[in-house]
Short mmCIF file of C-alpha atoms and ligand atoms in Angstrom, two decimals:
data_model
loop_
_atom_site.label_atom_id
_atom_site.label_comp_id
_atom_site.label_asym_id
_atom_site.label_seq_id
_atom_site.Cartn_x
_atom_site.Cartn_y
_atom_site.Cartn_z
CA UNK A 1 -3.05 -8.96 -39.60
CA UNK A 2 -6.12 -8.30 -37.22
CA UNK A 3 -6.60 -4.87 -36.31
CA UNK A 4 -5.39 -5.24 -32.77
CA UNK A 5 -2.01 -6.52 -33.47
CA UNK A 6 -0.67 -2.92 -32.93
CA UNK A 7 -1.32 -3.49 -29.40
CA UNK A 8 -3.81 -0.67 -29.45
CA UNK A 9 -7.45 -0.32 -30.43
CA UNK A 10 -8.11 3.08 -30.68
CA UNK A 11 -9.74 3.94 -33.97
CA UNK A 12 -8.24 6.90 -36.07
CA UNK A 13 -11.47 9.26 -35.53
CA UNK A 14 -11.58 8.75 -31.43
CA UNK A 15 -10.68 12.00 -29.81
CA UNK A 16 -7.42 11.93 -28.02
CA UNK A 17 -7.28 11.80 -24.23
CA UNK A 18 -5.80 14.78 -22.58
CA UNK A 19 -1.87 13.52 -22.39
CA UNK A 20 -0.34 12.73 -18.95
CA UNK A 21 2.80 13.81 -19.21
CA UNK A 22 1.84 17.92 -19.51
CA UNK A 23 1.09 17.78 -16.09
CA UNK A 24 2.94 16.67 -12.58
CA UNK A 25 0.37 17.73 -9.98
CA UNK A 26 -0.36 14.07 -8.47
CA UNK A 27 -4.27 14.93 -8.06
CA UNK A 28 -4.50 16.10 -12.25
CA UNK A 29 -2.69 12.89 -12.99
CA UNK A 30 -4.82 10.69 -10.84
CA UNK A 31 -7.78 11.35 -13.45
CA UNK A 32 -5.39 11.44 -16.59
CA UNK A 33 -3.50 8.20 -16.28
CA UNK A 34 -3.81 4.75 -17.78
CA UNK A 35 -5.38 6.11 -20.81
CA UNK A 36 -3.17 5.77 -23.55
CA UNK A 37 -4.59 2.38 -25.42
CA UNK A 38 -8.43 3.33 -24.88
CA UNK A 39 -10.64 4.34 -27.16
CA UNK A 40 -12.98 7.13 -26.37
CA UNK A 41 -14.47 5.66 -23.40
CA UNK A 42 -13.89 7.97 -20.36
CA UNK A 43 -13.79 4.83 -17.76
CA UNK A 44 -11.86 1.60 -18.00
CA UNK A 45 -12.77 -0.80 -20.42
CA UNK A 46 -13.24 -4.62 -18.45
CA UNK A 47 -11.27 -7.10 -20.57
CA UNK A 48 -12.54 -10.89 -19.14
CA UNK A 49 -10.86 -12.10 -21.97
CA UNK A 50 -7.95 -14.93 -20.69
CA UNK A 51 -6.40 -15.23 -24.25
CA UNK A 52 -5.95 -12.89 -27.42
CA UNK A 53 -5.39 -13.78 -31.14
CA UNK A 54 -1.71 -14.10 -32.25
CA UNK A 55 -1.39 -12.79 -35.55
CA UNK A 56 2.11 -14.35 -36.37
CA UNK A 57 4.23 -17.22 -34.88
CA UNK A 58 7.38 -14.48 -35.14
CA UNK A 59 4.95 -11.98 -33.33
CA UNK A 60 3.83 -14.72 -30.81
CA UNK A 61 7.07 -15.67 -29.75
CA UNK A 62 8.28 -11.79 -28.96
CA UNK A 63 4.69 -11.68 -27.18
CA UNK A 64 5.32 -14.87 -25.05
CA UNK A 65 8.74 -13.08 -24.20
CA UNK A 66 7.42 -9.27 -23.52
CA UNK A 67 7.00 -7.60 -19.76
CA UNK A 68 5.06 -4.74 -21.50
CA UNK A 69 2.72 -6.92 -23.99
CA UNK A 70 -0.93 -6.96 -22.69
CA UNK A 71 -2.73 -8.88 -25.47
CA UNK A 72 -1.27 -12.47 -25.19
CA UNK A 73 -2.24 -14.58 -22.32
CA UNK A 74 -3.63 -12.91 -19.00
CA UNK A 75 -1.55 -14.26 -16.88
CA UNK A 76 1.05 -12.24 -18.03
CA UNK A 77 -0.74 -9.44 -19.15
CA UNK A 78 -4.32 -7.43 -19.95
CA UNK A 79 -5.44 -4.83 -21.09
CA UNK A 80 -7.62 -3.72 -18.31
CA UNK A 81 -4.68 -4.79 -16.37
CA UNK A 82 -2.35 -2.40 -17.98
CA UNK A 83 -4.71 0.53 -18.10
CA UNK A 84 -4.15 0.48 -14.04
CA UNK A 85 -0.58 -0.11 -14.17
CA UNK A 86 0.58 2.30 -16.32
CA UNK A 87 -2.03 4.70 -14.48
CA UNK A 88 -0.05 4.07 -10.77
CA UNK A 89 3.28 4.34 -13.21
CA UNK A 90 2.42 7.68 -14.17
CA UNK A 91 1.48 8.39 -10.15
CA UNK A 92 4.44 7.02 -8.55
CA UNK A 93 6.89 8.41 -11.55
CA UNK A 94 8.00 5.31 -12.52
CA UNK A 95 9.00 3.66 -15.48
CA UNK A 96 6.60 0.62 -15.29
CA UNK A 97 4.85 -1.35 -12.93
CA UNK A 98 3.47 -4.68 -12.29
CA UNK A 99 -0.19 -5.34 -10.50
CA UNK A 100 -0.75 -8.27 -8.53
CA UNK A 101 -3.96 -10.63 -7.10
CA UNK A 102 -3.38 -8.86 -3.43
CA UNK A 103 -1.18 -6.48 -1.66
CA UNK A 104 0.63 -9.87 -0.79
CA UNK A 105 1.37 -11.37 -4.14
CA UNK A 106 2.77 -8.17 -4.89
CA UNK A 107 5.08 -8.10 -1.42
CA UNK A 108 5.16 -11.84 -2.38
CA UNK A 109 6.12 -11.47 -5.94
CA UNK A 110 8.98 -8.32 -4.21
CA UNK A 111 10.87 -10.81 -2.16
CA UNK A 112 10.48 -14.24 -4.06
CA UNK A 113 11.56 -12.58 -7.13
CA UNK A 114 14.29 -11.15 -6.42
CA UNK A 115 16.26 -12.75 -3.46
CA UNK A 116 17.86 -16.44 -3.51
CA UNK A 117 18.59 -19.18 -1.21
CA UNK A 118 22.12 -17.56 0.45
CA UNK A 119 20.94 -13.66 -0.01
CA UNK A 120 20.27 -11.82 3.13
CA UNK A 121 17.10 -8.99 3.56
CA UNK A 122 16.78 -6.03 5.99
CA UNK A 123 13.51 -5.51 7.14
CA UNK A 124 12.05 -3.36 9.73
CA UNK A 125 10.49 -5.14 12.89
CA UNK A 126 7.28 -2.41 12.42
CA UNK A 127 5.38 -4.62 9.78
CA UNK A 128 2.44 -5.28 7.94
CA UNK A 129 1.86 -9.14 9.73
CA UNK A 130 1.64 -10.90 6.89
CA UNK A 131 4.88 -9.58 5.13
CA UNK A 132 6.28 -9.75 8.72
CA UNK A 133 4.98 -13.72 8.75
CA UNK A 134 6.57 -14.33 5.02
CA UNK A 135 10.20 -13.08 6.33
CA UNK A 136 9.99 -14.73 9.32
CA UNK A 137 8.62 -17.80 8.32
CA UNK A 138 8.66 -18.54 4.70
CA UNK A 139 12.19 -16.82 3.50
CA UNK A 140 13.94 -19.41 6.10
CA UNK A 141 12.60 -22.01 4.44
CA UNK A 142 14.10 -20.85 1.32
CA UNK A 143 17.25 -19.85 2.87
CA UNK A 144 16.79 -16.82 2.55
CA UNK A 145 18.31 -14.77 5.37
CA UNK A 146 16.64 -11.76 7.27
CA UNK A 147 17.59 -9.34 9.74
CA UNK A 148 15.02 -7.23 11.90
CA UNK A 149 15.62 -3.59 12.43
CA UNK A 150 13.80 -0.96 14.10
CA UNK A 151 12.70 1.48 11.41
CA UNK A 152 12.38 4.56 13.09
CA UNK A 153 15.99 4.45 14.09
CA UNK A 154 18.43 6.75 12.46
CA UNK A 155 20.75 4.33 9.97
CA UNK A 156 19.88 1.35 11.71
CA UNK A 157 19.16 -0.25 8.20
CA UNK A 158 22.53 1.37 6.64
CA UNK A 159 24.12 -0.02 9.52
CA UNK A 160 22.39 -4.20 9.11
CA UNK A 161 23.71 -4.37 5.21
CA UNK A 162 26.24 -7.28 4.86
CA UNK A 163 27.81 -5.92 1.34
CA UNK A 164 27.78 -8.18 -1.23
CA UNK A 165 25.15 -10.47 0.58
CA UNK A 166 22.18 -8.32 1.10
CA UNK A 167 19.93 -8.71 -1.75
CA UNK A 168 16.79 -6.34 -0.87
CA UNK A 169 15.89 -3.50 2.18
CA UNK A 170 12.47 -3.76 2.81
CA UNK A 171 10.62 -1.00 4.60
CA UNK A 172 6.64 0.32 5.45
CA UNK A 173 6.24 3.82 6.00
CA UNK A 174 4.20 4.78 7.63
CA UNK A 175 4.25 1.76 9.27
CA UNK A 176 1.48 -0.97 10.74
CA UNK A 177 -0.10 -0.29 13.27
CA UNK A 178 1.64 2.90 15.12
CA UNK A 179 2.35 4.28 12.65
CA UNK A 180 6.46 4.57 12.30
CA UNK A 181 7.84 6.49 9.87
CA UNK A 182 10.89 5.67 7.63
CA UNK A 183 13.51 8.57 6.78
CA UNK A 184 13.00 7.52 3.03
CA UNK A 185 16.55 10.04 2.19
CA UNK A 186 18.12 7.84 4.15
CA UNK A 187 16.79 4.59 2.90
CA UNK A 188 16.97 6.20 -0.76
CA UNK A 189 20.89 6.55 -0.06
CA UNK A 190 21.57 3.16 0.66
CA UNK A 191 23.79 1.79 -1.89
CA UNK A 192 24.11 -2.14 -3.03
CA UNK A 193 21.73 -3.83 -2.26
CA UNK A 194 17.96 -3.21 -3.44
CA UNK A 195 15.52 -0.69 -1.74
CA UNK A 196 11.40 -1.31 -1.37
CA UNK A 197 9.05 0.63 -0.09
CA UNK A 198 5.06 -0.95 1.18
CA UNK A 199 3.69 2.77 0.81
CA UNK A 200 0.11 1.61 1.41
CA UNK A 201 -0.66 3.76 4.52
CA UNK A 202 0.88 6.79 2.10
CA UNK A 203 -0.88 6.54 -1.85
CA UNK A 204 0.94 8.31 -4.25
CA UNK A 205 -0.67 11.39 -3.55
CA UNK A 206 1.02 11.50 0.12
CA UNK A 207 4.39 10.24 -0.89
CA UNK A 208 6.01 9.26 -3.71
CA UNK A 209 9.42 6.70 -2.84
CA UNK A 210 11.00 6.58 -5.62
CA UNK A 211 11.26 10.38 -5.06
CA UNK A 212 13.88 9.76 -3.04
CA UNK A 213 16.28 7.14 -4.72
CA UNK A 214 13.82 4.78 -3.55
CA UNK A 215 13.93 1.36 -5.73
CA UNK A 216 10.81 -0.11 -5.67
CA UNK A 217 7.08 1.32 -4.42
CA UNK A 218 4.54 -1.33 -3.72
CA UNK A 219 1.09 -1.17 -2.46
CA UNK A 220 -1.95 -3.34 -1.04
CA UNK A 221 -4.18 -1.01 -3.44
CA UNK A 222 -6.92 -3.32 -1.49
CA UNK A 223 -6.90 -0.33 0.79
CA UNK A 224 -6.90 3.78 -0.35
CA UNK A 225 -5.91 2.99 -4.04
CA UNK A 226 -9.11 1.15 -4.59
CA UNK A 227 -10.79 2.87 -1.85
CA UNK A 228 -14.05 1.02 -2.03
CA UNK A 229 -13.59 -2.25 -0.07
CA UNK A 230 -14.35 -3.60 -3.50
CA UNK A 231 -11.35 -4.65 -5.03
CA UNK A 232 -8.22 -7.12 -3.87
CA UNK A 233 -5.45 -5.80 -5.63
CA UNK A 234 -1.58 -4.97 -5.23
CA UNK A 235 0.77 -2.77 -7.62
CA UNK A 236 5.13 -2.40 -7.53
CA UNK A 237 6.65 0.17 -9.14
CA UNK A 238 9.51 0.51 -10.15
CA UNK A 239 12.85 0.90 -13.48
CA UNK A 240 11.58 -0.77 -16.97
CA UNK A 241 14.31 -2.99 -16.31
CA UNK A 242 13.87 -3.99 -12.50
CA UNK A 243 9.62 -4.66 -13.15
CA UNK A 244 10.88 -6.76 -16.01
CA UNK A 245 12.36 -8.88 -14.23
CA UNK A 246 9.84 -9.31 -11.61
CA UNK A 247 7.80 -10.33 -14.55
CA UNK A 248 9.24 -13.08 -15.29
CA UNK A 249 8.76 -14.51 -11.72
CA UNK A 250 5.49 -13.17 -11.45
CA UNK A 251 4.51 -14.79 -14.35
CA UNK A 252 5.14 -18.30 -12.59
CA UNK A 253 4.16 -17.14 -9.12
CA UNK A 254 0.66 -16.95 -10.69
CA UNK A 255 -0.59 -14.10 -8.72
CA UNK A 256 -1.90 -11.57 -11.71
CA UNK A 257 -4.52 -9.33 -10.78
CA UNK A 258 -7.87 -9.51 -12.27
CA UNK A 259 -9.49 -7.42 -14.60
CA UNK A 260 -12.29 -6.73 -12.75
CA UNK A 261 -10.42 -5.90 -9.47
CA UNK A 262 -8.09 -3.86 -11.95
CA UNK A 263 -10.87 -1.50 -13.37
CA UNK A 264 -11.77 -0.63 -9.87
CA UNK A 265 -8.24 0.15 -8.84
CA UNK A 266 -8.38 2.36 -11.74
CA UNK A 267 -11.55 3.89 -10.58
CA UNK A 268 -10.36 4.15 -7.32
CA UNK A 269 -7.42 6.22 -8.43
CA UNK A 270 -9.55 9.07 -9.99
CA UNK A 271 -10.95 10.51 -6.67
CA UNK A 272 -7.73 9.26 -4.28
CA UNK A 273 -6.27 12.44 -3.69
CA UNK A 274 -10.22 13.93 -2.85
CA UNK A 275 -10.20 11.23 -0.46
CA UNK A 276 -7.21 11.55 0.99
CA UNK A 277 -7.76 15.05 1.63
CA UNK A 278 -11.23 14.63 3.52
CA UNK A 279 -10.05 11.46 5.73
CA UNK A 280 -6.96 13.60 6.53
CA UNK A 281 -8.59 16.34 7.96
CA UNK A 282 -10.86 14.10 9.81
CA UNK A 283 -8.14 12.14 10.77
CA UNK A 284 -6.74 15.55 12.62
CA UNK A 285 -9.46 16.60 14.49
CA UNK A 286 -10.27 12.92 15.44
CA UNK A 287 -6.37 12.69 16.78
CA UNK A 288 -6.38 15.92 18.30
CA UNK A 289 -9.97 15.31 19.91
CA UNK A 290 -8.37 11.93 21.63
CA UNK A 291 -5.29 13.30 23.06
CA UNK A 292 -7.50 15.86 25.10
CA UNK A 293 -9.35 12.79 26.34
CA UNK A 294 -8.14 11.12 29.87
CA UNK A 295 -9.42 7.84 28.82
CA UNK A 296 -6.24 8.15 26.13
CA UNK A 297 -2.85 7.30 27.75
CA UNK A 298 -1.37 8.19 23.99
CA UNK A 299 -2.44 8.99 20.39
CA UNK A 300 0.15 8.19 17.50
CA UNK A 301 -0.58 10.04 14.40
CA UNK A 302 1.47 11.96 11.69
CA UNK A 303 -0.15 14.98 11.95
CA UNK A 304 0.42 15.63 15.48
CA UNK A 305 3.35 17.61 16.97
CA UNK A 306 3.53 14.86 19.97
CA UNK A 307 4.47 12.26 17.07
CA UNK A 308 7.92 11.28 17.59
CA UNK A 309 8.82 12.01 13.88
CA UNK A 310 6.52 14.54 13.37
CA UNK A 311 8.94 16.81 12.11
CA UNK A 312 10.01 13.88 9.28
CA UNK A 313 6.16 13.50 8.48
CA UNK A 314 5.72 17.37 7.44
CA UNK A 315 9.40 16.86 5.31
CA UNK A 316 8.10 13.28 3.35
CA UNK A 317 4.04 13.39 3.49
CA UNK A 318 2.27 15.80 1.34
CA UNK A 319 -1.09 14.67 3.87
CA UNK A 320 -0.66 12.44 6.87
CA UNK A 321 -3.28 10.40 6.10
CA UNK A 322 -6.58 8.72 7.52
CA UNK A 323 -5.03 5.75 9.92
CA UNK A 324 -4.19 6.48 13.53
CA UNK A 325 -4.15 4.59 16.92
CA UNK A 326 -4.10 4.84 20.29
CA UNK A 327 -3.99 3.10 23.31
CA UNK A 328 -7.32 3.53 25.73
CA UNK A 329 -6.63 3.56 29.86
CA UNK A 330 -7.89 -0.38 31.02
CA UNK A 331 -6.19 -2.38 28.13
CA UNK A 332 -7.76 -5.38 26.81
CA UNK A 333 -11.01 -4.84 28.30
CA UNK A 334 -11.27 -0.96 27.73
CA UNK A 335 -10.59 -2.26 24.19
CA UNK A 336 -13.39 -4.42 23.79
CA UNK A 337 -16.03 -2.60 25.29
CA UNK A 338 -14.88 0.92 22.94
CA UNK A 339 -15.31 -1.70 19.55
CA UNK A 340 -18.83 -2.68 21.16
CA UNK A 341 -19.84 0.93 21.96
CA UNK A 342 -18.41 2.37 18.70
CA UNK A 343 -21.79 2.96 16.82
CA UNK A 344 -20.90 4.95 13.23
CA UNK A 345 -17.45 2.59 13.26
CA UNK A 346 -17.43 -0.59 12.47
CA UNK A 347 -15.54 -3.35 13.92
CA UNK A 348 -13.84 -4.49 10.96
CA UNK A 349 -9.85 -5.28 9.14
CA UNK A 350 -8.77 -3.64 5.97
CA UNK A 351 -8.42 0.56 5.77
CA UNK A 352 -8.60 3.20 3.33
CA UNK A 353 -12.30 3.03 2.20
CA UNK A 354 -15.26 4.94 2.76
CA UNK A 355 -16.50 3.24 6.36
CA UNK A 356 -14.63 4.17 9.54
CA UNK A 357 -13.15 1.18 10.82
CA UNK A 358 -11.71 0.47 14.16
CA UNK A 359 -10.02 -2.29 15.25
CA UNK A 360 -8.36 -3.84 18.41
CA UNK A 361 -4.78 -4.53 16.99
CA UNK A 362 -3.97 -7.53 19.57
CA UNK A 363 -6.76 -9.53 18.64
CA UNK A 364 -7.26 -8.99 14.99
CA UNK A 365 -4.57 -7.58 12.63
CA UNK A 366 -1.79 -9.31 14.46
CA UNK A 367 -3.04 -11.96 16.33
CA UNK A 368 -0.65 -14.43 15.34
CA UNK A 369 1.57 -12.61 17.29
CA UNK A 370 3.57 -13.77 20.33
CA UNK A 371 3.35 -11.41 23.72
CA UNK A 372 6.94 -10.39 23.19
CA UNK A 373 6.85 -9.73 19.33
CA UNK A 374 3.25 -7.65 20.20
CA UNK A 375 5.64 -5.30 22.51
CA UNK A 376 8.52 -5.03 19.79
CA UNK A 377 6.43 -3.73 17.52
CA UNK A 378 4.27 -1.04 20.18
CA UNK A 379 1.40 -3.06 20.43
CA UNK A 380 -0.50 -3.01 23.82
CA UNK A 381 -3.67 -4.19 25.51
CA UNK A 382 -5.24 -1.30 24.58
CA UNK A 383 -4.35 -0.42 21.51
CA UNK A 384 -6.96 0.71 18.53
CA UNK A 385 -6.24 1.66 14.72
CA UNK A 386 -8.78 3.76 13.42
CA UNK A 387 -8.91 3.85 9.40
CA UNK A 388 -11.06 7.25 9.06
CA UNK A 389 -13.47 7.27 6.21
CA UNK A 390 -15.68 10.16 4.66
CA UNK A 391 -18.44 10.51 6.86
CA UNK A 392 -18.78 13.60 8.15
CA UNK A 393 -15.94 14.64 10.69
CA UNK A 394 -18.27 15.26 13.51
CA UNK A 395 -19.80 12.44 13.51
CA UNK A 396 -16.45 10.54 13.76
CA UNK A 397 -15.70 12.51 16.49
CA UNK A 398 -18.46 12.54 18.35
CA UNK A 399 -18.43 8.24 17.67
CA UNK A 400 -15.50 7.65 18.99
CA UNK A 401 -15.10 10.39 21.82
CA UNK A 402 -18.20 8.76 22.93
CA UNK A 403 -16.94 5.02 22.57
CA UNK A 404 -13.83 6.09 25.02
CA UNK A 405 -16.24 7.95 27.22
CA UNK A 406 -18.13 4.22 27.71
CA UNK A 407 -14.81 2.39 27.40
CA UNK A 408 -12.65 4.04 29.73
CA UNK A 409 -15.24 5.79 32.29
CA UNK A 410 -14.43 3.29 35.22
CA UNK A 411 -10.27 3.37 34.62
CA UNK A 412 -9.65 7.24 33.65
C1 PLP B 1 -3.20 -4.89 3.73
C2 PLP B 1 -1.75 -4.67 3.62
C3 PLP B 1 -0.95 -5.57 2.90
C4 PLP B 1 -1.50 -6.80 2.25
O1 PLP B 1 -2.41 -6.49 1.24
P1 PLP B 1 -3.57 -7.48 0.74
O2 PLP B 1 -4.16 -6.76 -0.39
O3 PLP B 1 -4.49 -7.70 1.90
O4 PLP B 1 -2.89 -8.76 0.36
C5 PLP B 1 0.40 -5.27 2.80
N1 PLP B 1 0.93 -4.18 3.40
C6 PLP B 1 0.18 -3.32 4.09
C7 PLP B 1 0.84 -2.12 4.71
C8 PLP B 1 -1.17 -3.52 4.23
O5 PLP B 1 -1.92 -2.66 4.95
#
């Protein structure tokens, strides 16, 4: 047998890591996980390799047949691969998870693999467009059967289950772009069908789902979890058993994340919670800095006591985050002229990494959208997500104070 067909490679005289499970603080875990089958290396080993060495046809077959084996064929599973998943595992305090190309393979890989022609979803109308695109216009196609809620409303999910038809509950908290919040007790009680959670805007080190009865966490780790605008990646988390399963669809669906994408989601992870914590802060002062403004009709962020569920943000979010928006006096045109004459910020999609980025929601992030759907889901004219990054918080501030001053000087 070759020395790898343990499924490990550490060698007997490598010092052991520091173990995982001694601690639970989220930010001492974030630079402990996704360890366990390294050697003494202290950052992820890249595995390129597509294929590994079977050392038996008996072992092959239980390979070919194993969730949890990373050493058989890449497309089901890598090393480098599971050195990330069983690091946001450990995070999320789940039994296993499953990472994907993209944030959407993994929502993808959520709804495909579970729900069949004749099964019915509940999803919330506040959406992430592309997952908001696949329900709408994919899952018909498939037969697949879905019901819009608003998610901000007390049981209004609870109250759209059809029992013994609704396969999956699909929620985003906080949620794209205004940043809607999902009571995840509530959601966490519902009983029958499945529950999921796209917990990009909150990293584990904000909220945890599964927490709360939650079934499955996903994430575009594309954004905060990577960090670096360096890595197109998604993770779900989730019960052995339930990411299992997914496995076997994923498998098909063909959407595995790469190794190299997967080493810098793990690298990512180490300093998420220091991240976190500075575009957070920033992410105050830059809300509370706007709402004194009279260019700003409205600010909607976590953190702020004029936030409708402000009260459900302190009880479920550890940090509120670094995404907020607003909606500038003078609409459309106010909009384009504060991208222009934001300076430090750049015009750009995508959030969570290093750069500020600001961008006009109506004519990028969900521009597919129809006038009505744009007011459903609290988009206006005017409307601007911020994703705050770690420049210094002054210089944020004084950025985009002074972008509204040039935006909105001939409407205040
Ligand atoms: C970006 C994003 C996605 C999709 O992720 P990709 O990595 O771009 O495929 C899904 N959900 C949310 C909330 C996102 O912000």
């Amino acid at each position: 047998m070759s020395p790898e067909a343990g499924g490990e490679n550490r060698s007997p005289e490598t010092a052991a890591a520091p173990d995982a499970a001694g601690f639970s603080h989220p930010d001492t875990l974030a630079v402990l996980a996704g360890r366990r089958s390294g050697g003494a290396e202290l950052a992820p080993a890249l595995f390129c390799a597509t294929t590994f060495r079977i050392p038996s046809l008996d072992a092959g077959r239980r390979m070919a047949l194993d969730a949890a084996e990373s050493r058989y064929y890449t497309r089901n599973g890598n090393p480098t691969v599971a050195a990330f998943e069983e690091a946001m595992a450990t995070l999320e305090g789940a039994e296993a998870a499953r990472a994907f190309a993209s944030g959407m393979g993994a929502v993808t890989g959520v709804i495909l693999g579970l729900c069949s022609s004749g099964d019915h979803i509940v999803a919330q109308r506040q959406l992430y467009s592309g997952t908001q695109f696949l329900l709408q216009s994919v899952c018909p196609r498939f037969g697949i059967d879905v019901t819009f809620v608003d998610g901000a409303e007390p049981g209004a999910f609870q109250a759209a289950v059809r029992p013994g038809r609704t396969m999956l509950v699909f929620a985003e908290t906080p949620a794209n772009p205004r940043l809607d919040l999902v009571d995840l007790e509530e959601l966490g009680a519902i009983t029958g069908p499945l529950t999921a959670v796209d917990s990009t805007f909150a990293p584990p080190c904000v909220t945890r789902p599964l927490d709360y009865g939650v079934d499955i966490s996903l994430h575009s780790a594309t954004k905060g979890i990577g960090g670096h605008n360096d890595a197109t990646l998604g993770v779900v988390s989730g019960s052995a058993d339930l990411i299992a399963s997914l496995w076997g669809f994923a498998v098909l669906q063909g959407a595995n994340a790469a190794p190299f994408d997967a080493m810098n989601g793990l690298r990512g992870l180490r300093t998420l919670a220091v991240r976190v914590e500075r575009q957070s802060s920033t992410a105050q002062q830059l809300a509370e800095a706007l709402s004194a403004h009279p260019g700003v009709e409205s600010v909607r962020y976590p953190g702020l006591a004029s936030h409708p569920q402000h009260e459900l943000a302190q009880r479920q979010m550890r940090m509120f985050g670094g995404l907020l928006a607003f909606d500038l006096a003078g609409g459309h045109e106010a909009g384009e002229r504060f991208v222009d004459a934001a300076k430090l910020a750049q015009a750009a999609t995508s959030l969570g990494g290093p750069e500020t980025l600001v961008t006009h929601s109506a004519s990028t992030t969900h521009a597919g959208l129809a006038p009505e759907e744009l007011e459903a889901a609290g988009i206006g004219p005017g409307t601007i997500r911020v994703s705050v990054g770690l420049e210094h918080s002054d210089d944020v501030v004084a950025d985009l104070l002074h972008a509204t001053e040039l935006a909105t000087a001939s409407f205040a």
